[in-house]
CSV table of C-alpha atoms in Angstrom, one decimal:
chain,number,residue,atom,x,y,z
A,1,MET,CA,103.9,108.5,111.4
A,2,PRO,CA,100.8,107.5,109.6
A,3,VAL,CA,101.1,104.6,107.1
A,4,ARG,CA,98.4,104.2,104.4
A,5,ARG,CA,97.5,101.1,102.5
A,6,PRO,CA,96.6,101.9,98.9
A,7,THR,CA,92.9,101.6,98.4
A,8,ALA,CA,91.1,100.6,95.3
A,9,SER,CA,87.6,100.1,94.0
A,10,LEU,CA,85.8,99.0,90.9
A,11,ALA,CA,82.7,99.8,88.9
A,12,THR,CA,80.1,98.2,86.7
A,13,CYS,CA,79.1,100.0,83.5
A,14,ALA,CA,77.2,97.2,81.9
A,15,LEU,CA,75.1,94.5,83.5
A,16,ILE,CA,77.2,91.7,82.0
A,17,LEU,CA,80.5,93.1,83.4
A,18,ALA,CA,81.5,93.4,87.0
A,19,VAL,CA,84.0,96.0,87.3
A,20,GLU,CA,90.2,100.4,99.3
A,21,GLY,CA,99.3,93.3,128.5
A,22,ALA,CA,102.3,95.0,126.7
A,23,SER,CA,105.2,93.0,125.4
A,24,HIS,CA,108.7,93.7,126.8
A,25,ALA,CA,110.7,91.4,124.6
A,26,ASP,CA,113.9,92.7,123.0
A,27,PRO,CA,114.4,90.6,119.8
A,28,PRO,CA,117.5,90.6,117.6
A,29,ARG,CA,117.3,93.7,115.4
A,30,THR,CA,116.9,93.6,111.6
A,31,VAL,CA,115.8,89.9,111.7
A,32,GLU,CA,112.3,89.2,110.4
A,33,PRO,CA,110.7,86.4,112.6
A,34,PRO,CA,108.7,83.8,110.7
A,35,TRP,CA,105.1,84.7,110.0
A,36,VAL,CA,102.7,82.3,111.7
A,37,TRP,CA,99.3,81.9,110.1
A,38,THR,CA,96.1,81.5,112.2
A,39,THR,CA,93.9,78.6,111.3
A,40,GLU,CA,90.9,80.5,110.0
A,41,VAL,CA,89.7,83.8,108.7
A,42,ALA,CA,86.7,85.4,110.6
A,43,SER,CA,85.3,88.6,111.9
A,44,PRO,CA,84.6,90.1,114.3
A,45,ARG,CA,87.1,88.5,116.7
A,46,HIS,CA,86.6,89.4,120.4
A,47,LEU,CA,89.4,91.0,122.3
A,48,ASP,CA,89.1,91.3,126.1
A,49,LEU,CA,90.4,94.7,127.2
A,50,ALA,CA,91.4,93.2,130.5
A,51,THR,CA,94.2,91.4,128.8
A,52,LEU,CA,95.8,94.7,127.7
A,53,SER,CA,97.9,97.1,129.8
A,54,ASP,CA,96.1,100.1,131.1
A,55,HIS,CA,97.7,102.4,128.5
A,56,GLU,CA,96.9,100.0,125.7
A,57,ALA,CA,93.3,99.8,126.8
A,58,ASP,CA,93.0,103.6,126.9
A,59,LEU,CA,94.4,103.8,123.4
A,60,GLN,CA,92.2,101.0,122.3
A,61,ARG,CA,89.1,102.8,123.5
A,62,THR,CA,90.2,106.0,121.7
A,63,CYS,CA,90.8,104.2,118.4
A,64,GLY,CA,87.6,102.1,118.0
A,65,ARG,CA,86.0,98.7,118.7
A,66,ALA,CA,88.7,96.3,119.8
A,67,ASP,CA,89.4,93.4,117.4
A,68,ALA,CA,91.8,90.5,118.2
A,69,GLY,CA,92.8,90.1,114.5
A,70,LEU,CA,93.7,93.7,114.1
A,71,ARG,CA,95.7,93.6,117.4
A,72,ALA,CA,97.7,90.7,116.1
A,73,VAL,CA,98.7,93.0,113.1
A,74,ALA,CA,99.5,95.8,115.5
A,75,LEU,CA,101.8,93.5,117.5
A,76,ARG,CA,103.7,92.7,114.3
A,77,LEU,CA,104.0,96.4,113.5
A,78,VAL,CA,105.6,97.3,116.9
A,79,GLU,CA,107.9,94.2,116.7
A,80,ARG,CA,109.1,95.2,113.3
A,81,LYS,CA,109.7,98.8,114.5
A,82,LEU,CA,111.9,97.6,117.4
A,83,ARG,CA,113.9,95.4,115.0
A,84,ASP,CA,114.5,98.4,112.7
A,85,LEU,CA,112.6,96.7,109.9
A,86,PRO,CA,110.8,98.9,107.3
A,87,TYR,CA,107.2,99.9,107.8
A,88,LEU,CA,104.6,97.6,106.3
A,89,ASP,CA,102.9,99.7,103.6
A,90,GLY,CA,100.7,99.0,100.7
A,91,ASP,CA,99.7,95.4,100.2
A,92,GLU,CA,102.3,94.3,102.8
A,93,LEU,CA,99.8,95.5,105.5
A,94,GLY,CA,97.1,93.5,103.7
A,95,GLN,CA,99.4,90.4,103.9
A,96,ALA,CA,99.8,90.9,107.6
A,97,GLN,CA,96.0,90.9,107.9
A,98,ARG,CA,95.6,87.7,106.0
A,99,VAL,CA,98.2,85.9,108.2
A,100,ALA,CA,96.2,87.1,111.3
A,101,GLY,CA,92.9,85.9,109.8
A,102,GLU,CA,91.5,89.5,109.5
A,103,PRO,CA,89.4,89.9,106.4
A,104,HIS,CA,88.7,93.6,106.1
A,105,VAL,CA,90.1,95.8,103.3
A,106,TRP,CA,91.7,99.3,103.1
A,107,PRO,CA,93.4,99.4,106.6
A,108,ARG,CA,95.3,102.4,107.9
A,109,ALA,CA,98.1,102.1,110.3
A,110,TRP,CA,99.6,104.6,112.8
A,111,ILE,CA,103.0,104.2,114.5
A,112,VAL,CA,104.9,106.3,116.9
A,113,SER,CA,108.1,105.5,118.8
A,114,GLY,CA,110.6,107.1,121.2
A,115,ARG,CA,111.8,107.2,124.7
A,116,ALA,CA,109.7,108.6,127.5
A,117,LEU,CA,106.6,109.1,125.3
A,118,ASP,CA,103.9,111.2,126.9
A,119,HIS,CA,100.9,108.8,127.1
A,120,GLU,CA,98.3,111.6,127.1
A,121,ALA,CA,99.9,113.2,124.1
A,122,SER,CA,100.0,109.8,122.3
A,123,ARG,CA,96.3,109.3,123.0
A,124,GLN,CA,95.4,112.7,121.7
A,125,LYS,CA,97.4,112.2,118.5
A,126,LEU,CA,95.8,108.8,118.0
A,127,GLY,CA,92.4,110.3,118.4
A,128,GLU,CA,93.2,113.1,115.9
A,129,TRP,CA,94.4,110.5,113.4
A,130,SER,CA,91.3,108.3,113.9
A,131,LEU,CA,89.1,111.3,112.9
A,132,THR,CA,90.9,111.8,109.6
A,133,PHE,CA,89.0,108.9,107.9
A,134,HIS,CA,85.6,107.3,108.1
A,135,GLU,CA,84.1,105.6,105.1
A,136,ALA,CA,81.1,103.7,106.4
A,137,GLY,CA,80.3,100.8,108.6
A,138,GLU,CA,81.8,100.1,112.0
A,139,ARG,CA,85.2,101.3,113.1
A,140,ARG,CA,87.4,98.4,114.2
A,141,CYS,CA,90.9,98.8,115.7
A,142,GLY,CA,93.8,97.0,117.2
A,143,VAL,CA,96.5,98.6,119.4
A,144,ALA,CA,99.8,97.3,120.7
A,145,ILE,CA,102.7,98.7,122.7
A,146,ALA,CA,106.2,97.1,122.9
A,147,TYR,CA,109.5,98.2,124.6
A,148,GLY,CA,113.1,97.7,123.7
A,149,ALA,CA,115.9,97.1,126.1
A,150,ASP,CA,117.2,100.7,125.5
A,151,GLY,CA,113.9,102.1,126.7
A,152,THR,CA,112.4,102.8,123.3
A,153,GLU,CA,108.6,102.5,123.3
A,154,ALA,CA,106.7,101.7,120.1
A,155,ILE,CA,103.0,102.2,119.8
A,156,ALA,CA,101.0,101.0,116.7
A,157,ALA,CA,97.3,101.1,115.8
A,158,ILE,CA,95.6,99.6,112.8
A,159,ALA,CA,92.1,100.5,112.0
A,160,VAL,CA,89.4,99.6,109.4
A,161,ASP,CA,85.9,100.8,108.7
A,162,ALA,CA,84.3,97.3,108.6
A,163,GLN,CA,81.5,97.2,106.0
A,164,ALA,CA,80.9,93.4,106.3
A,165,ASP,CA,81.8,90.5,108.5
A,166,LEU,CA,82.9,87.0,107.5
A,167,ALA,CA,81.8,83.7,109.1
A,168,PRO,CA,84.8,81.4,109.9
A,169,LEU,CA,86.6,80.2,106.7
A,170,PRO,CA,89.5,77.7,107.0
A,171,ILE,CA,92.9,78.8,105.7
A,172,LEU,CA,94.0,75.2,104.9
A,173,THR,CA,91.9,73.1,102.5
A,174,ARG,CA,92.1,70.5,99.8
A,175,VAL,CA,91.8,70.6,96.1
A,176,GLY,CA,88.2,69.8,95.2
A,177,ALA,CA,86.8,70.7,98.6
A,178,TRP,CA,83.9,73.1,98.7
A,179,LEU,CA,84.3,76.2,100.8
A,180,SER,CA,81.4,78.3,102.0
A,181,ILE,CA,81.8,82.1,101.9
A,182,ASP,CA,79.2,83.6,104.3
A,183,ALA,CA,79.1,87.4,104.7
A,184,LYS,CA,77.0,89.7,106.8
A,185,LEU,CA,76.8,93.2,105.2
A,186,LEU,CA,77.0,96.0,107.8
A,187,VAL,CA,76.1,98.7,105.2
A,188,GLN,CA,73.3,99.1,102.6
A,189,ALA,CA,74.0,96.8,99.6
A,190,THR,CA,71.8,95.6,96.8
A,191,ALA,CA,74.0,92.6,95.7
A,192,ALA,CA,77.3,90.8,96.3
A,193,ARG,CA,79.6,88.4,94.6
A,194,VAL,CA,82.9,86.6,95.1
A,195,VAL,CA,85.9,87.1,92.9
A,196,VAL,CA,88.6,84.4,93.2
A,197,ILE,CA,92.2,84.4,91.9
A,198,GLY,CA,94.0,81.1,91.9
A,199,PRO,CA,97.8,80.3,91.7
A,200,THR,CA,97.4,80.4,87.9
A,201,GLY,CA,94.8,81.7,85.5
A,202,ARG,CA,92.6,84.8,85.5
A,203,PRO,CA,90.1,85.9,88.1
A,204,ARG,CA,86.7,84.2,88.1
A,205,THR,CA,83.4,85.4,89.6
A,206,VAL,CA,81.1,83.4,91.7
A,207,PRO,CA,77.6,84.8,92.3
A,208,MET,CA,76.4,85.2,95.9
A,209,GLN,CA,72.9,84.5,97.1
A,210,PHE,CA,71.8,87.7,98.8
A,211,ASP,CA,68.8,87.9,101.2
A,212,LEU,CA,66.8,90.7,102.8
A,213,SER,CA,68.6,90.2,106.1
A,214,ASP,CA,71.9,91.4,104.4
A,215,HIS,CA,73.5,87.9,104.5
A,216,ALA,CA,75.3,86.8,101.3
A,217,HIS,CA,76.4,83.2,100.6
A,218,ALA,CA,78.5,81.6,98.0
A,219,ARG,CA,80.6,78.4,97.5
A,220,PHE,CA,83.7,77.7,95.5
A,221,SER,CA,86.1,74.8,95.1
A,222,PRO,CA,89.9,75.2,94.6
A,223,ASP,CA,90.7,73.4,91.3
A,224,GLN,CA,94.5,73.2,91.7
A,225,PRO,CA,97.1,73.2,94.5
A,226,GLY,CA,98.3,76.6,95.7
A,227,ALA,CA,97.1,79.9,97.2
A,228,PHE,CA,93.7,81.4,96.4
A,229,ILE,CA,92.7,85.0,97.1
A,230,VAL,CA,89.0,85.3,97.8
A,231,GLN,CA,87.3,88.7,97.6
A,232,VAL,CA,83.7,89.7,98.4
A,233,VAL,CA,82.5,92.6,96.4
A,234,ALA,CA,79.3,94.4,97.4
A,235,ASP,CA,77.2,96.8,95.3
A,236,LEU,CA,76.9,99.9,97.6
A,237,PRO,CA,75.3,103.3,96.9
A,238,SER,CA,78.7,104.6,95.9
A,239,GLY,CA,79.2,101.7,93.5
A,240,PRO,CA,80.7,98.2,93.7
A,241,ARG,CA,83.7,97.8,96.1
A,242,PRO,CA,85.6,95.1,97.9
A,243,VAL,CA,84.5,94.6,101.5
A,244,LEU,CA,86.2,91.4,102.5
A,245,GLU,CA,89.4,89.4,101.5
A,246,ALA,CA,91.0,86.2,102.5
A,247,GLU,CA,93.7,83.9,101.4
A,248,VAL,CA,93.3,80.1,101.5
A,249,PHE,CA,95.8,77.3,100.6
A,250,ALA,CA,94.7,74.1,98.8
A,251,ASP,CA,97.2,71.3,99.4
A,252,ALA,CA,99.9,73.9,100.0
A,253,ILE,CA,101.9,75.2,102.9
A,254,PRO,CA,101.4,79.0,103.7
A,255,TRP,CA,104.5,81.1,103.3
A,256,THR,CA,106.4,82.1,106.4
A,257,GLN,CA,108.5,84.9,105.0
A,258,LEU,CA,106.9,88.0,103.3
A,259,PRO,CA,106.8,87.3,99.5
A,260,ASP,CA,107.7,89.7,96.8
A,261,LEU,CA,104.5,91.6,96.0
A,262,THR,CA,105.7,93.4,92.9
A,263,ALA,CA,103.0,93.4,90.3
A,264,PRO,CA,103.8,92.6,86.6
A,265,GLY,CA,104.4,95.9,84.9
A,266,GLU,CA,105.1,97.8,88.1
A,267,THR,CA,108.7,98.6,87.1
A,268,ALA,CA,107.8,99.7,83.6
A,269,THR,CA,109.0,103.1,82.5
A,270,ALA,CA,108.0,105.5,79.7
A,271,SER,CA,109.9,108.0,77.5
A,272,ASP,CA,107.5,110.6,78.8
A,273,PRO,CA,108.0,110.6,82.6
A,274,SER,CA,104.4,111.9,83.4
A,275,ASP,CA,102.3,109.9,85.8
A,276,ARG,CA,99.8,109.2,83.0
A,277,SER,CA,102.4,107.7,80.6
A,278,VAL,CA,104.1,105.6,83.3
A,279,LEU,CA,100.8,104.1,84.5
A,280,LEU,CA,99.8,103.4,80.9
A,281,ALA,CA,103.2,101.6,80.4
A,282,MET,CA,102.5,99.5,83.5
A,283,VAL,CA,99.1,98.5,82.3
A,284,GLY,CA,100.5,97.7,78.8
A,285,THR,CA,103.3,95.6,80.2
A,286,LEU,CA,100.9,93.7,82.5
A,287,ARG,CA,98.6,92.8,79.5
A,288,ALA,CA,101.6,91.8,77.4
A,289,THR,CA,102.7,89.4,80.1
A,290,GLU,CA,99.3,87.8,79.8
A,291,GLN,CA,99.5,87.8,76.0
A,292,LEU,CA,96.6,90.1,75.7
A,293,ARG,CA,96.1,92.8,73.1
A,294,ALA,CA,97.2,96.3,74.1
A,295,LEU,CA,94.6,98.8,75.1
A,296,VAL,CA,94.5,102.0,73.0
A,297,PRO,CA,94.9,105.2,75.0
A,298,ASP,CA,91.9,107.4,74.5
A,299,ARG,CA,92.1,111.1,75.4
A,300,ARG,CA,88.3,111.3,75.8
A,301,LEU,CA,88.5,108.6,78.4
A,302,ASP,CA,91.5,110.4,80.0
A,303,ALA,CA,89.3,113.5,80.5
A,304,ILE,CA,86.6,111.5,82.2
A,305,ALA,CA,89.1,109.7,84.4
A,306,LEU,CA,90.9,112.9,85.4
A,307,ALA,CA,87.7,114.7,86.3
A,308,HIS,CA,86.7,111.8,88.6
A,309,ALA,CA,90.2,111.6,90.2
A,310,ARG,CA,89.8,115.3,91.1
A,311,ARG,CA,86.4,114.7,92.5
A,312,MET,CA,87.7,111.8,94.7
A,313,GLN,CA,90.5,114.0,95.9
A,314,ALA,CA,88.1,116.8,96.8
A,315,ALA,CA,85.8,114.4,98.6
A,316,ARG,CA,88.7,112.5,100.2
A,317,SER,CA,87.0,109.3,99.2
A,318,VAL,CA,87.8,106.4,96.9
A,319,ALA,CA,84.5,105.6,95.2
A,320,HIS,CA,82.8,105.4,91.8
A,321,ASP,CA,80.1,108.0,92.6
A,322,VAL,CA,81.3,110.9,94.6
A,323,GLY,CA,78.5,113.2,93.5
A,324,ASP,CA,79.3,113.0,89.8
A,325,GLY,CA,77.3,109.9,88.8
A,326,ASP,CA,78.4,106.4,88.2
A,327,PRO,CA,80.9,105.5,85.4
A,328,LEU,CA,78.3,104.8,82.8
A,329,GLN,CA,76.5,108.1,83.5
A,330,ARG,CA,79.8,110.0,83.3
A,331,VAL,CA,80.8,108.3,80.0
A,332,GLY,CA,77.3,109.1,78.5
A,333,ALA,CA,77.5,112.7,79.8
A,334,ALA,CA,80.8,113.1,77.8
A,335,GLY,CA,78.9,112.2,74.6
A,336,LEU,CA,80.4,108.7,74.3
A,337,ARG,CA,78.6,105.5,73.5
A,338,VAL,CA,80.3,102.2,74.6
A,339,ARG,CA,79.5,98.5,74.3
A,340,GLU,CA,80.7,98.1,77.9
A,341,CYS,CA,83.1,99.8,80.3
A,342,GLY,CA,84.8,99.4,83.6
A,343,GLU,CA,86.5,101.6,86.1
A,344,ASN,CA,89.3,101.1,88.6
A,345,VAL,CA,90.0,103.8,91.3
A,346,ALA,CA,92.8,104.0,93.9
A,347,HIS,CA,94.5,106.2,96.4
A,348,ALA,CA,98.1,105.3,97.1
A,349,THR,CA,101.5,106.8,98.1
A,350,SER,CA,102.8,106.4,94.6
A,351,VAL,CA,101.8,105.4,91.0
A,352,PRO,CA,103.6,102.0,91.2
A,353,LEU,CA,101.8,101.2,94.5
A,354,ALA,CA,98.5,102.1,93.0
A,355,HIS,CA,99.2,99.7,90.1
A,356,ARG,CA,100.2,97.0,92.7
A,357,ALA,CA,97.0,97.5,94.7
A,358,LEU,CA,94.8,97.2,91.6
A,359,TYR,CA,96.6,94.1,90.4
A,360,ALA,CA,96.5,92.5,93.9
A,361,SER,CA,92.7,92.9,94.0
A,362,PRO,CA,90.9,90.0,92.2
A,363,SER,CA,88.1,92.3,91.0
A,364,HIS,CA,90.4,95.0,89.7
A,365,ARG,CA,92.7,92.5,88.1
A,366,SER,CA,89.7,91.2,86.3
A,367,ASN,CA,89.2,94.6,84.7
A,368,LEU,CA,92.8,95.0,83.8
A,369,LEU,CA,92.9,91.6,82.1
A,370,SER,CA,89.5,91.7,80.4
A,371,THR,CA,89.4,90.9,76.7
A,372,SER,CA,86.2,92.9,76.4
A,373,PHE,CA,88.1,96.2,76.6
A,374,ASP,CA,90.1,97.8,73.8
A,375,ARG,CA,90.6,101.4,75.0
A,376,VAL,CA,91.8,103.0,78.2
A,377,GLY,CA,91.9,106.4,79.8
A,378,VAL,CA,93.9,107.4,82.9
A,379,GLY,CA,93.5,110.3,85.3
A,380,ILE,CA,96.0,110.9,88.2
A,381,VAL,CA,95.9,113.8,90.7
A,382,ARG,CA,98.7,114.3,93.2
A,383,ASP,CA,98.0,115.4,96.7
A,384,PRO,CA,100.1,117.9,98.6
A,385,ASP,CA,101.4,114.9,100.7
A,386,GLY,CA,102.7,113.3,97.5
A,387,SER,CA,100.1,110.6,97.3
A,388,VAL,CA,98.1,110.0,94.1
A,389,TRP,CA,94.4,109.6,93.4
A,390,VAL,CA,94.0,107.4,90.3
A,391,THR,CA,91.2,106.6,88.0
A,392,GLU,CA,91.4,104.0,85.1
A,393,GLU,CA,88.6,104.1,82.6
A,394,LEU,CA,88.4,101.0,80.4
A,395,ALA,CA,85.9,100.6,77.6
A,396,GLY,CA,85.0,98.4,74.6
A,397,GLY,CA,83.2,99.5,71.4
A,398,VAL,CA,83.7,103.2,72.0
A,399,GLN,CA,81.8,105.5,69.6
């Protein structure tokens, strides 16, 4: 069955504000093996198809350009399947990428299992799935097959549309050491920046030097022990969006068991059970935990957000401009004047997972915790498959 990771993006409404050989082991079931981190994050990572089984290589060619980091994630997926462990969904899939040193965002996973699977049918289904999404950039994919002692076969594929590549970045570092973030953009971009979340404190932005050869460079230094999430955000024709993510540890040991990824506010409820009210309660609880003033719901911003969520659903694309203008243009077209504004957009299997995805992203969390905003509007559209398209409009000084 297909497994989607929630996708999220962000927007800028004012210049001063930056706003998705086969293994045959039969391990003990229901037991999660330790997660073993690679030593560095980098892309692309070469994978020799000669090291795969014939069927894996055939599936790999169907799915996209082979990448060793993505294959490592696929191997984890089939291992979990044979152990009867839950699917990795949402940001859990992103965590698996970080462990494998794979820096791309908005992955999608495909898993099938059973006895005596028809290989040609599996290849056709994988090809059909692969055609259901294409954002921009270069398709990268990792495929793995594993077998259980009872004859069960598990096949997994994880694919991304790579919009940038990352030069090697060490996962282990020291407090005070300078780390270089070197990215090569694979799609048209006009600027880029790095947003960093440390173990404590709010996200901070580091400007990137951007040259005409589409290379972007920045440096940052961890200022305290612990884990740091590093995100590269590029300004694309469809608006700003994350293109790379990594996690590095300063004078700290990486975790070996999947951590609790629940976001502050994710479990909030509202007297009105509508999706809008529940998401507003989540955002309000999140800001309260950070001792920030509450955002005032604004029905005018709701209307803008809902119209954009519908446009994203129709376009099947998570972006800030899907033919309806950028956020500032849409706010102005609605007759509103704002001092500054921001926008978060997401596509997820549920409202809580959309909130989790936005909180987990450094650039989106920056919006959610900004002290420049005092009003918020929310638009949510449900797909026939139950997933949600979400837009959050945040603004300050609305007139």
